[in-house]
mmCIF file of C-alpha atoms in Angstrom:
data_model
loop_
_atom_site.group_PDB
_atom_site.id
_atom_site.type_symbol
_atom_site.label_atom_id
_atom_site.label_comp_id
_atom_site.label_asym_id
_atom_site.label_seq_id
_atom_site.Cartn_x
_atom_site.Cartn_y
_atom_site.Cartn_z
ATOM 1 C CA MET A 1 87.983 114.332 100.059
ATOM 2 C CA THR A 2 90.548 111.514 99.953
ATOM 3 C CA GLN A 3 94.067 112.642 99.144
ATOM 4 C CA THR A 4 97.229 110.747 98.284
ATOM 5 C CA VAL A 5 100.685 112.267 98.583
ATOM 6 C CA TYR A 6 103.468 110.936 96.350
ATOM 7 C CA GLN A 7 106.897 111.822 97.633
ATOM 8 C CA HIS A 8 110.638 111.403 97.020
ATOM 9 C CA ALA A 9 110.225 111.712 93.247
ATOM 10 C CA ASN A 10 112.530 113.213 90.634
ATOM 11 C CA VAL A 11 110.121 115.019 88.328
ATOM 12 C CA PHE A 12 110.233 116.180 84.724
ATOM 13 C CA ASN A 13 107.114 118.313 84.755
ATOM 14 C CA GLY A 14 106.643 118.266 80.981
ATOM 15 C CA LYS A 15 107.625 121.894 80.414
ATOM 16 C CA ASP A 16 110.818 122.824 82.248
ATOM 17 C CA GLU A 17 114.180 121.483 81.091
ATOM 18 C CA ASN A 18 115.592 121.068 84.574
ATOM 19 C CA LEU A 19 114.733 117.970 86.574
ATOM 20 C CA LEU A 20 112.965 118.771 89.854
ATOM 21 C CA GLU A 21 114.532 116.736 92.655
ATOM 22 C CA ASP A 22 112.969 115.278 95.817
ATOM 23 C CA VAL A 23 109.475 116.400 94.839
ATOM 24 C CA TRP A 24 106.134 115.599 96.473
ATOM 25 C CA PHE A 25 102.712 116.103 94.932
ATOM 26 C CA VAL A 26 99.224 115.607 96.296
ATOM 27 C CA VAL A 27 96.409 114.032 94.231
ATOM 28 C CA ASP A 28 92.720 114.404 95.050
ATOM 29 C CA GLU A 29 91.313 110.923 94.438
ATOM 30 C CA GLU A 30 87.834 112.180 93.535
ATOM 31 C CA SER A 31 88.793 114.710 90.868
ATOM 32 C CA GLY A 32 91.986 112.970 89.769
ATOM 33 C CA ARG A 33 93.818 116.303 89.860
ATOM 34 C CA ILE A 34 97.058 117.418 91.451
ATOM 35 C CA THR A 35 96.166 119.847 94.238
ATOM 36 C CA GLU A 36 99.668 120.958 95.235
ATOM 37 C CA MET A 37 103.346 120.248 94.586
ATOM 38 C CA GLY A 38 106.554 121.054 96.392
ATOM 39 C CA SER A 39 109.911 119.787 97.564
ATOM 40 C CA GLY A 40 111.278 118.729 100.914
ATOM 41 C CA GLN A 41 108.898 117.733 103.694
ATOM 42 C CA ALA A 42 105.619 116.373 102.284
ATOM 43 C CA PRO A 43 102.274 117.344 103.857
ATOM 44 C CA ASP A 44 100.045 114.828 105.624
ATOM 45 C CA ALA A 45 97.474 113.009 103.490
ATOM 46 C CA ASP A 46 95.123 110.029 103.688
ATOM 47 C CA ARG A 47 97.571 107.856 101.742
ATOM 48 C CA ASN A 48 101.314 108.111 101.289
ATOM 49 C CA VAL A 49 103.256 106.649 98.352
ATOM 50 C CA ASP A 50 107.049 106.726 98.587
ATOM 51 C CA LEU A 51 108.493 106.731 95.061
ATOM 52 C CA LYS A 52 112.025 106.225 96.452
ATOM 53 C CA GLY A 53 113.826 108.448 93.988
ATOM 54 C CA ALA A 54 112.092 107.170 90.853
ATOM 55 C CA TYR A 55 111.643 109.455 87.864
ATOM 56 C CA VAL A 56 108.188 110.857 87.161
ATOM 57 C CA MET A 57 107.021 112.496 83.933
ATOM 58 C CA PRO A 58 103.651 113.308 82.349
ATOM 59 C CA GLY A 59 101.759 110.653 80.452
ATOM 60 C CA LEU A 60 102.405 110.959 76.732
ATOM 61 C CA ILE A 61 99.917 112.558 74.353
ATOM 62 C CA ASN A 62 99.831 110.922 70.924
ATOM 63 C CA ALA A 63 98.213 113.314 68.469
ATOM 64 C CA HIS A 64 97.936 110.897 65.526
ATOM 65 C CA THR A 65 96.449 107.422 65.890
ATOM 66 C CA HIS A 66 94.135 105.046 63.986
ATOM 67 C CA MET A 67 92.598 102.724 66.561
ATOM 68 C CA THR A 68 90.655 100.678 64.002
ATOM 69 C CA MET A 69 93.740 99.675 61.995
ATOM 70 C CA ASP A 70 95.689 96.456 62.511
ATOM 71 C CA ALA A 71 99.415 97.147 62.241
ATOM 72 C CA HIS A 72 100.129 93.458 61.683
ATOM 73 C CA ALA A 73 97.635 92.710 58.884
ATOM 74 C CA LEU A 74 98.462 93.279 55.230
ATOM 75 C CA ASP A 75 95.110 94.986 54.647
ATOM 76 C CA SER A 76 95.466 96.963 57.915
ATOM 77 C CA GLY A 77 92.292 95.269 59.103
ATOM 78 C CA LEU A 78 90.150 97.607 57.022
ATOM 79 C CA GLY A 79 88.071 94.755 55.617
ATOM 80 C CA ALA A 80 86.851 93.648 59.048
ATOM 81 C CA ASN A 81 83.248 93.991 60.170
ATOM 82 C CA ILE A 82 82.217 96.370 62.927
ATOM 83 C CA ILE A 83 82.403 93.776 65.721
ATOM 84 C CA GLN A 84 85.900 92.612 64.751
ATOM 85 C CA THR A 85 86.982 96.239 64.401
ATOM 86 C CA THR A 86 85.635 97.161 67.833
ATOM 87 C CA VAL A 87 87.543 94.298 69.492
ATOM 88 C CA LEU A 88 90.710 95.356 67.650
ATOM 89 C CA ALA A 89 90.260 98.989 68.689
ATOM 90 C CA LEU A 90 89.896 98.101 72.350
ATOM 91 C CA ASP A 91 93.036 95.948 72.265
ATOM 92 C CA ASN A 92 94.949 98.756 70.515
ATOM 93 C CA LEU A 93 93.835 101.279 73.126
ATOM 94 C CA GLN A 94 94.922 99.103 76.040
ATOM 95 C CA THR A 95 98.332 98.555 74.397
ATOM 96 C CA CYS A 96 98.567 102.299 73.919
ATOM 97 C CA LEU A 97 97.969 103.104 77.592
ATOM 98 C CA LYS A 98 100.394 100.423 78.772
ATOM 99 C CA SER A 99 103.110 102.013 76.614
ATOM 100 C CA GLY A 100 102.682 105.288 78.510
ATOM 101 C CA VAL A 101 100.221 107.203 76.320
ATOM 102 C CA THR A 102 97.414 108.601 78.458
ATOM 103 C CA TYR A 103 95.621 110.728 75.820
ATOM 104 C CA ILE A 104 95.224 110.258 72.064
ATOM 105 C CA ARG A 105 93.875 112.220 69.138
ATOM 106 C CA GLU A 106 92.341 110.015 66.463
ATOM 107 C CA CYS A 107 92.953 110.884 62.823
ATOM 108 C CA GLY A 108 90.421 108.625 61.113
ATOM 109 C CA ALA A 109 88.540 105.615 62.456
ATOM 110 C CA ALA A 110 86.370 103.111 60.612
ATOM 111 C CA TYR A 111 82.680 103.067 61.493
ATOM 112 C CA ASP A 112 83.180 106.161 63.760
ATOM 113 C CA ILE A 113 84.197 103.668 66.459
ATOM 114 C CA ASP A 114 86.447 106.221 68.148
ATOM 115 C CA ILE A 115 83.420 108.415 68.898
ATOM 116 C CA THR A 116 81.739 105.549 70.733
ATOM 117 C CA MET A 117 84.972 104.577 72.504
ATOM 118 C CA ALA A 118 85.503 108.160 73.697
ATOM 119 C CA ARG A 119 82.003 108.267 75.151
ATOM 120 C CA LEU A 120 82.378 104.899 76.886
ATOM 121 C CA GLU A 121 85.761 105.891 78.342
ATOM 122 C CA ARG A 122 84.317 109.092 79.778
ATOM 123 C CA GLN A 123 81.443 107.124 81.287
ATOM 124 C CA GLY A 124 83.869 104.672 82.870
ATOM 125 C CA LYS A 125 82.448 101.742 80.913
ATOM 126 C CA ILE A 126 85.747 100.656 79.381
ATOM 127 C CA LYS A 127 88.903 100.349 81.435
ATOM 128 C CA GLN A 128 92.647 100.737 80.977
ATOM 129 C CA VAL A 129 92.452 102.899 77.871
ATOM 130 C CA PRO A 130 93.729 106.427 77.234
ATOM 131 C CA GLU A 131 91.410 109.393 76.944
ATOM 132 C CA ILE A 132 90.323 109.962 73.374
ATOM 133 C CA MET A 133 89.767 113.001 71.181
ATOM 134 C CA PRO A 134 87.712 111.393 68.387
ATOM 135 C CA SER A 135 87.754 112.434 64.749
ATOM 136 C CA GLY A 136 85.287 109.914 63.385
ATOM 137 C CA ARG A 137 85.925 109.143 59.765
ATOM 138 C CA ALA A 138 88.543 111.053 57.796
ATOM 139 C CA TYR A 139 87.597 113.212 54.775
ATOM 140 C CA SER A 140 88.882 112.161 51.360
ATOM 141 C CA MET A 141 88.081 112.619 47.708
ATOM 142 C CA THR A 142 86.665 109.664 45.784
ATOM 143 C CA GLY A 143 89.615 107.465 44.863
ATOM 144 C CA GLY A 144 91.855 109.362 47.255
ATOM 145 C CA HIS A 145 94.191 108.275 50.021
ATOM 146 C CA GLY A 146 91.359 107.728 52.483
ATOM 147 C CA ASP A 147 89.023 105.887 50.103
ATOM 148 C CA MET A 148 89.109 102.629 52.072
ATOM 149 C CA PRO A 149 86.239 100.504 53.406
ATOM 150 C CA ASN A 150 84.141 102.305 56.053
ATOM 151 C CA PHE A 151 87.010 104.724 56.732
ATOM 152 C CA SER A 152 86.269 108.132 55.172
ATOM 153 C CA TRP A 153 83.595 110.543 54.140
ATOM 154 C CA LEU A 154 84.062 110.819 50.358
ATOM 155 C CA VAL A 155 83.607 114.402 49.154
ATOM 156 C CA ASP A 156 84.142 115.868 45.707
ATOM 157 C CA ASP A 157 83.136 119.521 45.971
ATOM 158 C CA PRO A 158 82.875 122.244 48.635
ATOM 159 C CA HIS A 159 79.140 121.734 49.137
ATOM 160 C CA ALA A 160 79.621 118.013 49.832
ATOM 161 C CA MET A 161 82.455 118.864 52.219
ATOM 162 C CA ARG A 162 80.293 121.320 54.169
ATOM 163 C CA HIS A 163 77.556 118.726 54.595
ATOM 164 C CA ALA A 164 80.013 115.960 55.560
ATOM 165 C CA ILE A 165 81.824 118.099 58.156
ATOM 166 C CA ARG A 166 78.553 119.183 59.723
ATOM 167 C CA GLN A 167 77.341 115.596 59.832
ATOM 168 C CA GLY A 168 80.636 114.366 61.246
ATOM 169 C CA MET A 169 80.558 116.901 64.064
ATOM 170 C CA LYS A 170 76.900 116.113 64.718
ATOM 171 C CA ASN A 171 77.949 112.473 65.096
ATOM 172 C CA GLY A 172 80.539 113.494 67.690
ATOM 173 C CA ALA A 173 83.799 114.341 65.898
ATOM 174 C CA GLU A 174 85.900 116.627 68.093
ATOM 175 C CA THR A 175 88.739 117.076 65.601
ATOM 176 C CA ILE A 176 88.852 116.924 61.807
ATOM 177 C CA LYS A 177 91.287 115.034 59.556
ATOM 178 C CA LEU A 178 91.536 115.888 55.843
ATOM 179 C CA MET A 179 93.428 114.081 53.080
ATOM 180 C CA ALA A 180 95.352 116.699 51.074
ATOM 181 C CA THR A 181 97.649 114.289 49.217
ATOM 182 C CA GLY A 182 98.167 110.691 48.317
ATOM 183 C CA GLY A 183 100.330 108.571 50.573
ATOM 184 C CA VAL A 184 102.354 105.451 51.221
ATOM 185 C CA MET A 185 99.650 102.907 52.037
ATOM 186 C CA THR A 186 97.417 103.254 48.980
ATOM 187 C CA GLU A 187 98.537 101.812 45.662
ATOM 188 C CA ASP A 188 96.854 104.004 43.084
ATOM 189 C CA ASP A 189 98.093 107.359 44.330
ATOM 190 C CA HIS A 190 101.327 109.020 45.349
ATOM 191 C CA MET A 191 102.286 111.541 48.010
ATOM 192 C CA PHE A 192 103.138 114.073 45.280
ATOM 193 C CA GLN A 193 99.548 114.050 44.024
ATOM 194 C CA PRO A 194 97.380 116.789 45.554
ATOM 195 C CA GLN A 195 93.892 115.551 46.373
ATOM 196 C CA LEU A 196 91.325 117.642 48.265
ATOM 197 C CA SER A 197 91.282 121.151 46.796
ATOM 198 C CA VAL A 198 91.992 124.395 48.636
ATOM 199 C CA GLU A 199 88.317 125.320 48.351
ATOM 200 C CA GLU A 200 87.137 121.996 49.772
ATOM 201 C CA MET A 201 89.545 122.238 52.694
ATOM 202 C CA GLN A 202 88.685 125.894 53.355
ATOM 203 C CA VAL A 203 85.058 124.906 53.859
ATOM 204 C CA ALA A 204 86.131 122.201 56.302
ATOM 205 C CA VAL A 205 88.257 124.674 58.272
ATOM 206 C CA GLU A 206 85.466 127.253 58.337
ATOM 207 C CA GLU A 207 82.867 124.797 59.635
ATOM 208 C CA ALA A 208 85.190 123.186 62.178
ATOM 209 C CA HIS A 209 86.437 126.510 63.520
ATOM 210 C CA HIS A 210 82.852 127.672 64.026
ATOM 211 C CA LYS A 211 82.641 124.952 66.672
ATOM 212 C CA GLY A 212 86.148 125.418 68.042
ATOM 213 C CA ARG A 213 87.457 122.184 66.485
ATOM 214 C CA THR A 214 91.015 121.750 65.194
ATOM 215 C CA VAL A 215 91.681 120.648 61.620
ATOM 216 C CA SER A 216 94.740 118.831 60.334
ATOM 217 C CA ALA A 217 95.628 117.590 56.893
ATOM 218 C CA HIS A 218 97.464 114.467 55.794
ATOM 219 C CA ALA A 219 99.884 116.297 53.504
ATOM 220 C CA GLU A 220 103.112 114.685 52.332
ATOM 221 C CA GLY A 221 103.889 116.081 48.864
ATOM 222 C CA PRO A 222 104.740 119.707 48.076
ATOM 223 C CA GLN A 223 101.559 120.936 46.382
ATOM 224 C CA GLY A 224 99.260 119.318 48.931
ATOM 225 C CA ILE A 225 101.203 120.952 51.761
ATOM 226 C CA LYS A 226 100.840 124.338 50.086
ATOM 227 C CA ASN A 227 97.120 123.743 49.542
ATOM 228 C CA ALA A 228 96.577 122.796 53.184
ATOM 229 C CA ILE A 229 98.452 125.852 54.422
ATOM 230 C CA ALA A 230 96.434 128.076 52.065
ATOM 231 C CA ALA A 231 93.226 126.529 53.390
ATOM 232 C CA GLY A 232 94.165 127.554 56.935
ATOM 233 C CA VAL A 233 94.496 124.166 58.643
ATOM 234 C CA ASP A 234 95.829 124.000 62.195
ATOM 235 C CA GLY A 235 98.172 121.074 61.658
ATOM 236 C CA ILE A 236 100.070 119.245 58.932
ATOM 237 C CA GLU A 237 100.477 115.489 59.352
ATOM 238 C CA HIS A 238 103.735 113.948 58.045
ATOM 239 C CA CYS A 239 104.948 116.982 56.020
ATOM 240 C CA PHE A 240 107.581 115.154 53.964
ATOM 241 C CA TYR A 241 108.225 117.848 51.370
ATOM 242 C CA CYS A 242 107.802 121.293 52.918
ATOM 243 C CA ASP A 243 109.994 124.043 51.473
ATOM 244 C CA ASP A 244 111.303 127.298 52.947
ATOM 245 C CA GLU A 245 108.176 129.226 51.947
ATOM 246 C CA ASP A 246 105.945 126.610 53.577
ATOM 247 C CA ILE A 247 108.009 126.703 56.762
ATOM 248 C CA GLU A 248 107.802 130.484 56.979
ATOM 249 C CA LYS A 249 104.025 130.383 56.549
ATOM 250 C CA MET A 250 103.630 127.623 59.146
ATOM 251 C CA VAL A 251 105.567 129.692 61.679
ATOM 252 C CA ASP A 252 103.518 132.820 60.859
ATOM 253 C CA GLN A 253 100.174 130.980 60.998
ATOM 254 C CA GLY A 254 101.017 128.896 64.072
ATOM 255 C CA ILE A 255 100.553 125.619 62.185
ATOM 256 C CA HIS A 256 101.876 122.529 63.983
ATOM 257 C CA ILE A 257 103.526 119.511 62.366
ATOM 258 C CA ASN A 258 102.921 115.967 63.591
ATOM 259 C CA PRO A 259 105.963 114.276 62.016
ATOM 260 C CA THR A 260 105.051 110.562 62.558
ATOM 261 C CA ILE A 261 108.662 109.609 61.775
ATOM 262 C CA VAL A 262 108.235 106.053 62.981
ATOM 263 C CA ALA A 263 105.493 105.342 60.430
ATOM 264 C CA ASP A 264 107.791 105.940 57.448
ATOM 265 C CA TRP A 265 110.983 104.689 59.132
ATOM 266 C CA ILE A 266 109.552 101.318 60.079
ATOM 267 C CA ILE A 267 108.169 100.596 56.595
ATOM 268 C CA ALA A 268 111.427 101.675 54.952
ATOM 269 C CA THR A 269 113.623 99.653 57.325
ATOM 270 C CA LYS A 270 111.480 96.632 58.229
ATOM 271 C CA GLY A 271 109.021 96.270 55.341
ATOM 272 C CA GLY A 272 111.287 93.909 53.451
ATOM 273 C CA GLU A 273 109.478 91.173 51.588
ATOM 274 C CA VAL A 274 106.401 91.322 53.799
ATOM 275 C CA LEU A 275 104.759 94.499 52.507
ATOM 276 C CA PRO A 276 103.830 95.282 48.906
ATOM 277 C CA ASP A 277 106.733 96.729 46.917
ATOM 278 C CA PHE A 278 104.880 99.989 46.259
ATOM 279 C CA GLN A 279 104.681 100.733 49.998
ATOM 280 C CA VAL A 280 108.310 99.945 50.761
ATOM 281 C CA VAL A 281 109.656 101.856 47.750
ATOM 282 C CA LYS A 282 107.594 104.977 48.467
ATOM 283 C CA ALA A 283 108.603 104.981 52.136
ATOM 284 C CA ALA A 284 112.297 104.373 51.495
ATOM 285 C CA ASP A 285 112.496 106.997 48.752
ATOM 286 C CA ALA A 286 111.028 109.649 51.034
ATOM 287 C CA LEU A 287 112.784 108.961 54.355
ATOM 288 C CA ASP A 288 115.932 111.059 53.869
ATOM 289 C CA ASP A 289 113.903 113.971 52.504
ATOM 290 C CA LEU A 290 111.465 113.727 55.411
ATOM 291 C CA LEU A 291 114.251 113.888 57.988
ATOM 292 C CA ALA A 292 116.033 116.797 56.301
ATOM 293 C CA ASN A 293 112.860 118.851 55.935
ATOM 294 C CA LEU A 294 111.678 118.167 59.481
ATOM 295 C CA LYS A 295 115.044 119.320 60.855
ATOM 296 C CA LYS A 296 114.781 122.519 58.840
ATOM 297 C CA ALA A 297 111.206 123.196 59.983
ATOM 298 C CA TRP A 298 111.994 122.416 63.642
ATOM 299 C CA ASP A 299 115.063 124.675 63.624
ATOM 300 C CA ALA A 300 112.988 127.479 62.076
ATOM 301 C CA GLY A 301 110.491 127.377 64.944
ATOM 302 C CA VAL A 302 107.608 125.278 63.644
ATOM 303 C CA LYS A 303 105.997 123.565 66.642
ATOM 304 C CA MET A 304 106.288 119.791 66.517
ATOM 305 C CA GLY A 305 103.796 117.425 68.093
ATOM 306 C CA LEU A 306 104.093 113.810 69.141
ATOM 307 C CA GLY A 307 102.203 111.538 66.758
ATOM 308 C CA THR A 308 102.916 108.068 65.429
ATOM 309 C CA ASP A 309 100.221 107.221 62.848
ATOM 310 C CA ALA A 310 99.618 104.149 65.018
ATOM 311 C CA GLY A 311 97.937 101.323 63.149
ATOM 312 C CA THR A 312 99.887 101.652 59.903
ATOM 313 C CA PRO A 313 102.123 98.704 58.874
ATOM 314 C CA PHE A 314 104.361 97.406 61.702
ATOM 315 C CA ASN A 315 103.507 100.587 63.607
ATOM 316 C CA GLY A 316 101.707 99.307 66.681
ATOM 317 C CA PHE A 317 100.130 101.248 69.508
ATOM 318 C CA ASP A 318 103.246 100.947 71.668
ATOM 319 C CA MET A 319 105.494 103.046 69.414
ATOM 320 C CA ALA A 320 105.165 106.553 70.887
ATOM 321 C CA PRO A 321 108.275 106.066 73.089
ATOM 322 C CA LYS A 322 110.147 104.875 69.978
ATOM 323 C CA GLU A 323 109.078 108.035 68.130
ATOM 324 C CA LEU A 324 110.807 110.062 70.856
ATOM 325 C CA GLU A 325 113.977 108.012 70.406
ATOM 326 C CA LEU A 326 113.916 108.578 66.630
ATOM 327 C CA MET A 327 113.632 112.333 67.181
ATOM 328 C CA VAL A 328 116.837 112.168 69.209
ATOM 329 C CA GLU A 329 118.709 109.762 66.941
ATOM 330 C CA LEU A 330 117.567 110.838 63.464
ATOM 331 C CA LEU A 331 116.745 114.518 63.966
ATOM 332 C CA ASP A 332 119.589 115.344 66.389
ATOM 333 C CA ARG A 333 117.232 116.630 69.078
ATOM 334 C CA THR A 334 117.944 116.579 72.804
ATOM 335 C CA PRO A 335 115.764 114.341 74.976
ATOM 336 C CA TYR A 336 114.140 117.496 76.357
ATOM 337 C CA GLN A 337 113.243 118.737 72.871
ATOM 338 C CA ALA A 338 111.750 115.356 72.013
ATOM 339 C CA LEU A 339 109.751 115.138 75.253
ATOM 340 C CA MET A 340 108.365 118.651 74.739
ATOM 341 C CA THR A 341 106.514 117.422 71.649
ATOM 342 C CA SER A 342 104.005 115.719 73.939
ATOM 343 C CA TYR A 343 103.201 119.019 75.643
ATOM 344 C CA GLN A 344 102.974 120.694 72.244
ATOM 345 C CA SER A 345 100.449 118.041 71.239
ATOM 346 C CA ALA A 346 98.383 119.140 74.247
ATOM 347 C CA GLU A 347 98.630 122.743 73.046
ATOM 348 C CA PHE A 348 97.612 121.773 69.512
ATOM 349 C CA MET A 349 94.650 119.784 70.832
ATOM 350 C CA GLN A 350 93.699 122.712 73.093
ATOM 351 C CA ILE A 351 93.766 120.548 76.218
ATOM 352 C CA ASP A 352 96.920 121.990 77.797
ATOM 353 C CA GLN A 353 94.915 123.682 80.555
ATOM 354 C CA ASP A 354 94.302 120.198 81.996
ATOM 355 C CA TYR A 355 96.884 117.860 80.436
ATOM 356 C CA GLY A 356 100.442 117.667 79.161
ATOM 357 C CA SER A 357 102.355 118.792 82.243
ATOM 358 C CA LEU A 358 102.456 118.013 85.953
ATOM 359 C CA GLU A 359 101.223 121.123 87.755
ATOM 360 C CA ALA A 360 98.779 121.939 90.523
ATOM 361 C CA GLY A 361 95.250 121.969 89.095
ATOM 362 C CA LYS A 362 95.973 119.572 86.231
ATOM 363 C CA PHE A 363 95.039 115.914 85.964
ATOM 364 C CA ALA A 364 97.479 113.448 87.531
ATOM 365 C CA ASP A 365 98.403 111.535 84.373
ATOM 366 C CA PHE A 366 101.979 110.385 84.911
ATOM 367 C CA LEU A 367 104.596 107.691 84.374
ATOM 368 C CA VAL A 368 107.052 106.341 86.939
ATOM 369 C CA LEU A 369 110.418 105.311 85.462
ATOM 370 C CA LYS A 370 113.621 103.810 86.801
ATOM 371 C CA ASN A 371 115.866 106.072 84.721
ATOM 372 C CA ASN A 372 115.969 109.756 83.847
ATOM 373 C CA PRO A 373 114.291 110.447 80.480
ATOM 374 C CA LEU A 374 116.054 113.815 80.224
ATOM 375 C CA THR A 375 119.407 112.062 79.941
ATOM 376 C CA ASP A 376 118.285 108.741 78.431
ATOM 377 C CA ILE A 377 115.278 109.002 76.129
ATOM 378 C CA SER A 378 115.002 105.205 75.969
ATOM 379 C CA ALA A 379 113.869 105.286 79.629
ATOM 380 C CA VAL A 380 110.349 105.999 78.354
ATOM 381 C CA GLN A 381 110.400 102.559 76.703
ATOM 382 C CA GLU A 382 110.751 100.684 80.015
ATOM 383 C CA VAL A 383 108.294 97.801 79.770
ATOM 384 C CA ASP A 384 107.541 97.675 83.486
ATOM 385 C CA LYS A 385 106.985 101.397 84.046
ATOM 386 C CA ALA A 386 104.017 102.421 86.173
ATOM 387 C CA VAL A 387 101.267 104.252 84.298
ATOM 388 C CA TYR A 388 98.823 106.458 86.201
ATOM 389 C CA LYS A 389 95.710 108.099 84.826
ATOM 390 C CA LYS A 390 93.938 110.705 86.966
ATOM 391 C CA GLY A 391 95.864 109.446 89.957
ATOM 392 C CA GLN A 392 94.821 105.808 89.497
ATOM 393 C CA ARG A 393 97.443 103.231 88.585
ATOM 394 C CA GLN A 394 96.532 101.482 85.343
ATOM 395 C CA PHE A 395 99.617 99.353 84.738
#
């Protein structure tokens, strides 16, 4: 068993608010796990890495991505064929890992490409990509927010939903993404329009929970949020227009929110004359309400995850560190509160026994930074940071 000891590190372990100073940790090279941690004199090991006082934190977990979307194409790349889409997805994933994200949860991928990518990553056949929790295609009503080429299962009654969910999980979906409302990107709907019904979503939750899968709903407008909560989903994506009753129910039911602030912020602030007017207007109109409602939900105790909606316009796969900065700047959170969203993503994804924090027994997914992210959240955006996955340096 080959072991490497990393020493002289200042560690944010992903859970505790206090920085741990002059820390060493030992990584088993075969399993990729941390075997022990401590401070002071480091134990002997086969290899020794002196981090010379650098700052170490867990790799980020992005709980909302779309690897088959092109953030820099007006059609989001959704008209591309399967070969073009596969090449795009691989490039997006490598960008994602380089930014510091070591694990992602997909929330809708064309052609079920994320399922194949997840399998290839686990087999070691593709390199320098994060680990992947695949969703396969999203689930939308005909004409709904997800009705885009090769992107969603289209379902229009509970029976069709039951069949589609079962087929999706048979194909390899490990998490389920439902479309409960309209949204910003699609022209012929609006976030205030509810889409999938309570009954349709209840069937999805029932089938997914039978297999221990999590279910989240794209839900921006008020009625769609209420419908998703009534259906018993595990997570609400975006959650622009939650009210006090919704917040109370989310706390009681343990429902997480993945805010994806950067997705709306970047369209509203940088869309300009590049994007269609309908996208920019919808995003700009909703931004202040989104921020106010997220603050209220966060303060009330709703658990917040880290998710970016990567792949939407201007919202590339390197934006997770920017999302943390926006939480601090626009939601008045401390850097610690923002960083904790990554661990809460691990909890939501039910992978926190192995990921999300730096502890003995967990995988050695970590970042090495020059500056302290607990005092300067922009430290996570360092372009030359070292990124390790299971103890192996990737970038």
